[in-house]
Amino acid sequence: MSNILAVLQDPGGRAPAPEPLRLVQAFVNTVDFENGIEELTDPEALRRTLVRLDILPPELVLGEEDLRRALRVREALRALLLGNNGIEVELATLETLEDAARRGRLVVRFDGEHRTRLLPDAAALDGALGRIVGVVHTAMADGSWPRLKACPRHICRWIFYDRSKNRSSRWCAMSVCGNRVKTTRYRRRTVET
Ligand SMILES: [Zn+2]
């Protein structure tokens, strides 16, 4: 899982999320809305990304329906992560993720020490998406989940890991998004008055 994780740039000098939550962050940040850069442009690009994230065997071929499903799950995860920033999560979002868990056939695996993990029994894309949803479950159980957030600035929505003491970070980077929102508000106020 090293390549993409190493090259991903997190704004504001934030350190990436800890493992295994980093997988969720890396998958959802495969699009940069602000700069108009989509990594998952076609099934082959999706395959390459999932192989790089180490959740898909390299020899598999994916189709258009796989791409549609992966994008649906990615954006449902983003919506769930906006929920960690105070934005209401719709029922459809949860249903999409529950469907991914069902198709991935998540099962409890013991690591031989003191831990269990939810891992997919399904292969191919179902297994890859199931693996990601399994990590969400693990992170919710270990308490790290609420720190992973989507930036609420509409054109940003980048996923960042909030390491602040009281978990109060709102923007991916105050210098990038927080200030722009403030500036916009200031300008609006100036125009209004
Ligand atoms: Zn942002």
Short mmCIF file of C-alpha atoms and ligand atoms in Angstrom, two decimals:
data_model
loop_
_atom_site.label_atom_id
_atom_site.label_comp_id
_atom_site.label_asym_id
_atom_site.label_seq_id
_atom_site.Cartn_x
_atom_site.Cartn_y
_atom_site.Cartn_z
CA MET A 1 0.00 0.00 0.00
CA SER A 2 3.04 2.23 -0.09
CA ASN A 3 3.12 4.01 -3.47
CA ILE A 4 -0.06 6.04 -3.55
CA LEU A 5 0.09 6.67 0.16
CA ALA A 6 3.52 8.18 -0.23
CA VAL A 7 2.62 10.49 -3.11
CA LEU A 8 -0.71 11.73 -1.74
CA GLN A 9 -0.35 15.31 -0.71
CA ASP A 10 -2.21 16.46 2.34
CA PRO A 11 -2.84 20.20 2.47
CA GLY A 12 -1.75 22.24 5.43
CA GLY A 13 1.06 19.83 6.26
CA ARG A 14 -1.31 17.45 8.00
CA ALA A 15 0.01 13.97 8.69
CA PRO A 16 -1.96 11.20 7.01
CA ALA A 17 -4.47 9.08 8.90
CA PRO A 18 -3.00 6.11 10.77
CA GLU A 19 -3.38 2.61 9.40
CA PRO A 20 -5.73 1.02 8.62
CA LEU A 21 -7.82 4.19 8.26
CA ARG A 22 -5.32 5.55 5.75
CA LEU A 23 -6.82 3.16 3.21
CA VAL A 24 -10.19 4.93 3.42
CA GLN A 25 -8.53 8.35 3.15
CA ALA A 26 -6.43 7.30 0.15
CA PHE A 27 -9.43 5.81 -1.66
CA VAL A 28 -11.77 8.77 -1.12
CA ASN A 29 -9.01 11.26 -2.05
CA THR A 30 -8.68 9.78 -5.55
CA VAL A 31 -10.41 12.90 -6.83
CA ASP A 32 -9.26 16.46 -6.32
CA PHE A 33 -12.42 18.50 -7.02
CA GLU A 34 -10.76 21.84 -6.54
CA ASN A 35 -8.16 21.23 -9.24
CA GLY A 36 -10.44 19.08 -11.40
CA ILE A 37 -8.23 15.99 -11.20
CA GLU A 38 -10.07 12.66 -11.25
CA GLU A 39 -7.88 9.60 -10.87
CA LEU A 40 -10.65 7.05 -11.50
CA THR A 41 -11.43 8.05 -15.08
CA ASP A 42 -12.02 4.54 -16.49
CA PRO A 43 -12.10 0.87 -15.35
CA GLU A 44 -8.39 0.41 -16.02
CA ALA A 45 -7.51 3.45 -13.90
CA LEU A 46 -9.70 2.04 -11.12
CA ARG A 47 -7.92 -1.32 -11.39
CA ARG A 48 -4.49 0.36 -11.16
CA THR A 49 -5.52 2.38 -8.11
CA LEU A 50 -6.97 -0.60 -6.23
CA VAL A 51 -3.87 -2.68 -7.01
CA ARG A 52 -1.71 0.17 -5.71
CA LEU A 53 -3.81 0.31 -2.55
CA ASP A 54 -3.12 -3.43 -2.24
CA ILE A 55 -6.78 -4.46 -2.15
CA LEU A 56 -7.14 -6.01 -5.63
CA PRO A 57 -5.13 -8.78 -7.33
CA PRO A 58 -3.31 -7.25 -10.33
CA GLU A 59 -4.59 -9.70 -12.97
CA LEU A 60 -8.26 -8.76 -12.67
CA VAL A 61 -10.07 -6.86 -15.39
CA LEU A 62 -12.77 -4.41 -14.30
CA GLY A 63 -15.72 -3.07 -16.31
CA GLU A 64 -17.81 0.08 -16.54
CA GLU A 65 -20.32 -1.21 -13.97
CA ASP A 66 -17.44 -1.79 -11.53
CA LEU A 67 -16.32 1.80 -12.02
CA ARG A 68 -19.84 3.15 -11.41
CA ARG A 69 -20.14 1.09 -8.24
CA ALA A 70 -16.72 2.09 -6.93
CA LEU A 71 -17.50 5.78 -7.49
CA ARG A 72 -20.85 5.39 -5.74
CA VAL A 73 -19.15 3.83 -2.70
CA ARG A 74 -16.40 6.46 -2.75
CA GLU A 75 -18.91 9.31 -2.67
CA ALA A 76 -20.99 7.57 0.01
CA LEU A 77 -17.82 7.40 2.12
CA ARG A 78 -17.24 11.12 1.51
CA ALA A 79 -20.81 11.85 2.64
CA LEU A 80 -20.22 9.76 5.76
CA LEU A 81 -17.00 11.72 6.40
CA LEU A 82 -18.86 15.02 5.97
CA GLY A 83 -21.00 13.61 8.76
CA ASN A 84 -17.89 13.69 10.95
CA ASN A 85 -17.84 17.43 10.25
CA GLY A 86 -21.41 18.07 11.33
CA ILE A 87 -23.21 17.60 8.03
CA GLU A 88 -26.25 15.34 8.05
CA VAL A 89 -25.82 11.89 6.52
CA GLU A 90 -28.66 10.62 4.35
CA LEU A 91 -30.13 7.15 4.65
CA ALA A 92 -29.16 6.38 1.02
CA THR A 93 -25.49 6.86 1.96
CA LEU A 94 -25.72 4.25 4.69
CA GLU A 95 -27.60 1.88 2.38
CA THR A 96 -24.86 2.14 -0.25
CA LEU A 97 -22.21 1.23 2.31
CA GLU A 98 -24.30 -1.57 3.79
CA ASP A 99 -24.74 -2.94 0.30
CA ALA A 100 -20.95 -2.85 -0.23
CA ALA A 101 -20.50 -4.75 3.05
CA ARG A 102 -23.09 -7.32 2.02
CA ARG A 103 -21.56 -7.85 -1.42
CA GLY A 104 -18.10 -8.04 0.10
CA ARG A 105 -19.35 -10.81 2.44
CA LEU A 106 -17.51 -9.39 5.43
CA VAL A 107 -16.49 -11.99 7.98
CA VAL A 108 -14.72 -11.84 11.34
CA ARG A 109 -11.07 -12.92 11.19
CA PHE A 110 -8.87 -13.51 14.23
CA ASP A 111 -5.26 -12.38 14.00
CA GLY A 112 -4.09 -14.98 16.52
CA GLU A 113 -3.34 -12.38 19.15
CA HIS A 114 -5.99 -10.19 20.70
CA ARG A 115 -7.72 -8.69 17.74
CA THR A 116 -10.35 -9.40 15.17
CA ARG A 117 -10.89 -7.70 11.86
CA LEU A 118 -13.74 -7.62 9.39
CA LEU A 119 -12.39 -8.90 6.08
CA PRO A 120 -14.16 -9.69 2.81
CA ASP A 121 -14.84 -13.22 1.71
CA ALA A 122 -15.75 -11.99 -1.77
CA ALA A 123 -13.24 -11.58 -4.58
CA ALA A 124 -12.62 -8.87 -7.19
CA LEU A 125 -14.26 -5.45 -6.79
CA ASP A 126 -16.75 -6.70 -4.18
CA GLY A 127 -13.79 -7.79 -2.05
CA ALA A 128 -11.93 -4.51 -2.52
CA LEU A 129 -14.91 -2.33 -1.59
CA GLY A 130 -15.81 -4.70 1.26
CA ARG A 131 -12.28 -4.34 2.62
CA ILE A 132 -12.65 -0.56 2.73
CA VAL A 133 -16.01 -0.74 4.52
CA GLY A 134 -14.47 -3.26 6.95
CA VAL A 135 -11.84 -0.65 7.83
CA VAL A 136 -14.61 1.88 8.54
CA HIS A 137 -16.11 -0.62 10.99
CA THR A 138 -12.74 -1.21 12.69
CA ALA A 139 -12.10 2.53 12.98
CA MET A 140 -15.55 3.14 14.46
CA ALA A 141 -14.82 0.41 17.01
CA ASP A 142 -11.33 1.66 17.95
CA GLY A 143 -12.43 5.30 18.20
CA SER A 144 -10.27 6.73 15.39
CA TRP A 145 -13.19 7.21 12.98
CA PRO A 146 -14.49 10.66 14.14
CA ARG A 147 -11.08 12.18 13.43
CA LEU A 148 -11.28 11.41 9.73
CA LYS A 149 -13.28 14.23 8.14
CA ALA A 150 -14.26 15.65 4.79
CA CYS A 151 -13.54 19.37 4.37
CA PRO A 152 -16.92 21.14 4.20
CA ARG A 153 -15.89 23.79 1.65
CA HIS A 154 -18.03 22.75 -1.31
CA ILE A 155 -15.36 22.73 -4.00
CA CYS A 156 -12.81 21.04 -1.74
CA ARG A 157 -14.29 18.07 0.18
CA TRP A 158 -10.77 16.70 0.69
CA ILE A 159 -10.38 14.04 3.39
CA PHE A 160 -8.08 14.90 6.29
CA TYR A 161 -7.20 13.40 9.65
CA ASP A 162 -7.83 15.74 12.56
CA ARG A 163 -5.10 15.28 15.20
CA SER A 164 -6.11 18.33 17.26
CA LYS A 165 -6.51 17.69 20.96
CA ASN A 166 -10.25 18.31 21.13
CA ARG A 167 -10.95 17.12 17.58
CA SER A 168 -12.07 20.60 16.57
CA SER A 169 -10.50 21.06 13.12
CA ARG A 170 -13.10 21.95 10.55
CA TRP A 171 -11.12 22.66 7.37
CA CYS A 172 -8.54 20.52 5.57
CA ALA A 173 -6.19 23.48 5.98
CA MET A 174 -7.03 26.79 7.61
CA SER A 175 -4.66 28.57 5.21
CA VAL A 176 -6.39 27.05 2.18
CA CYS A 177 -10.09 26.53 2.92
CA GLY A 178 -10.78 28.24 6.25
CA ASN A 179 -9.37 31.56 5.08
CA ARG A 180 -11.15 31.44 1.75
CA VAL A 181 -14.48 30.92 3.44
CA LYS A 182 -13.73 33.78 5.80
CA THR A 183 -12.69 36.03 2.93
CA THR A 184 -15.85 35.20 1.00
CA ARG A 185 -18.00 36.01 4.03
CA TYR A 186 -16.13 39.23 4.58
CA ARG A 187 -16.63 40.26 0.97
CA ARG A 188 -20.32 39.43 1.11
CA ARG A 189 -20.73 41.50 4.22
CA THR A 190 -18.89 44.36 2.58
CA VAL A 191 -21.22 44.23 -0.41
CA GLU A 192 -24.35 43.99 1.73
CA THR A 193 -23.56 46.97 3.92
ZN ZN B 1 -10.55 22.02 2.16
#
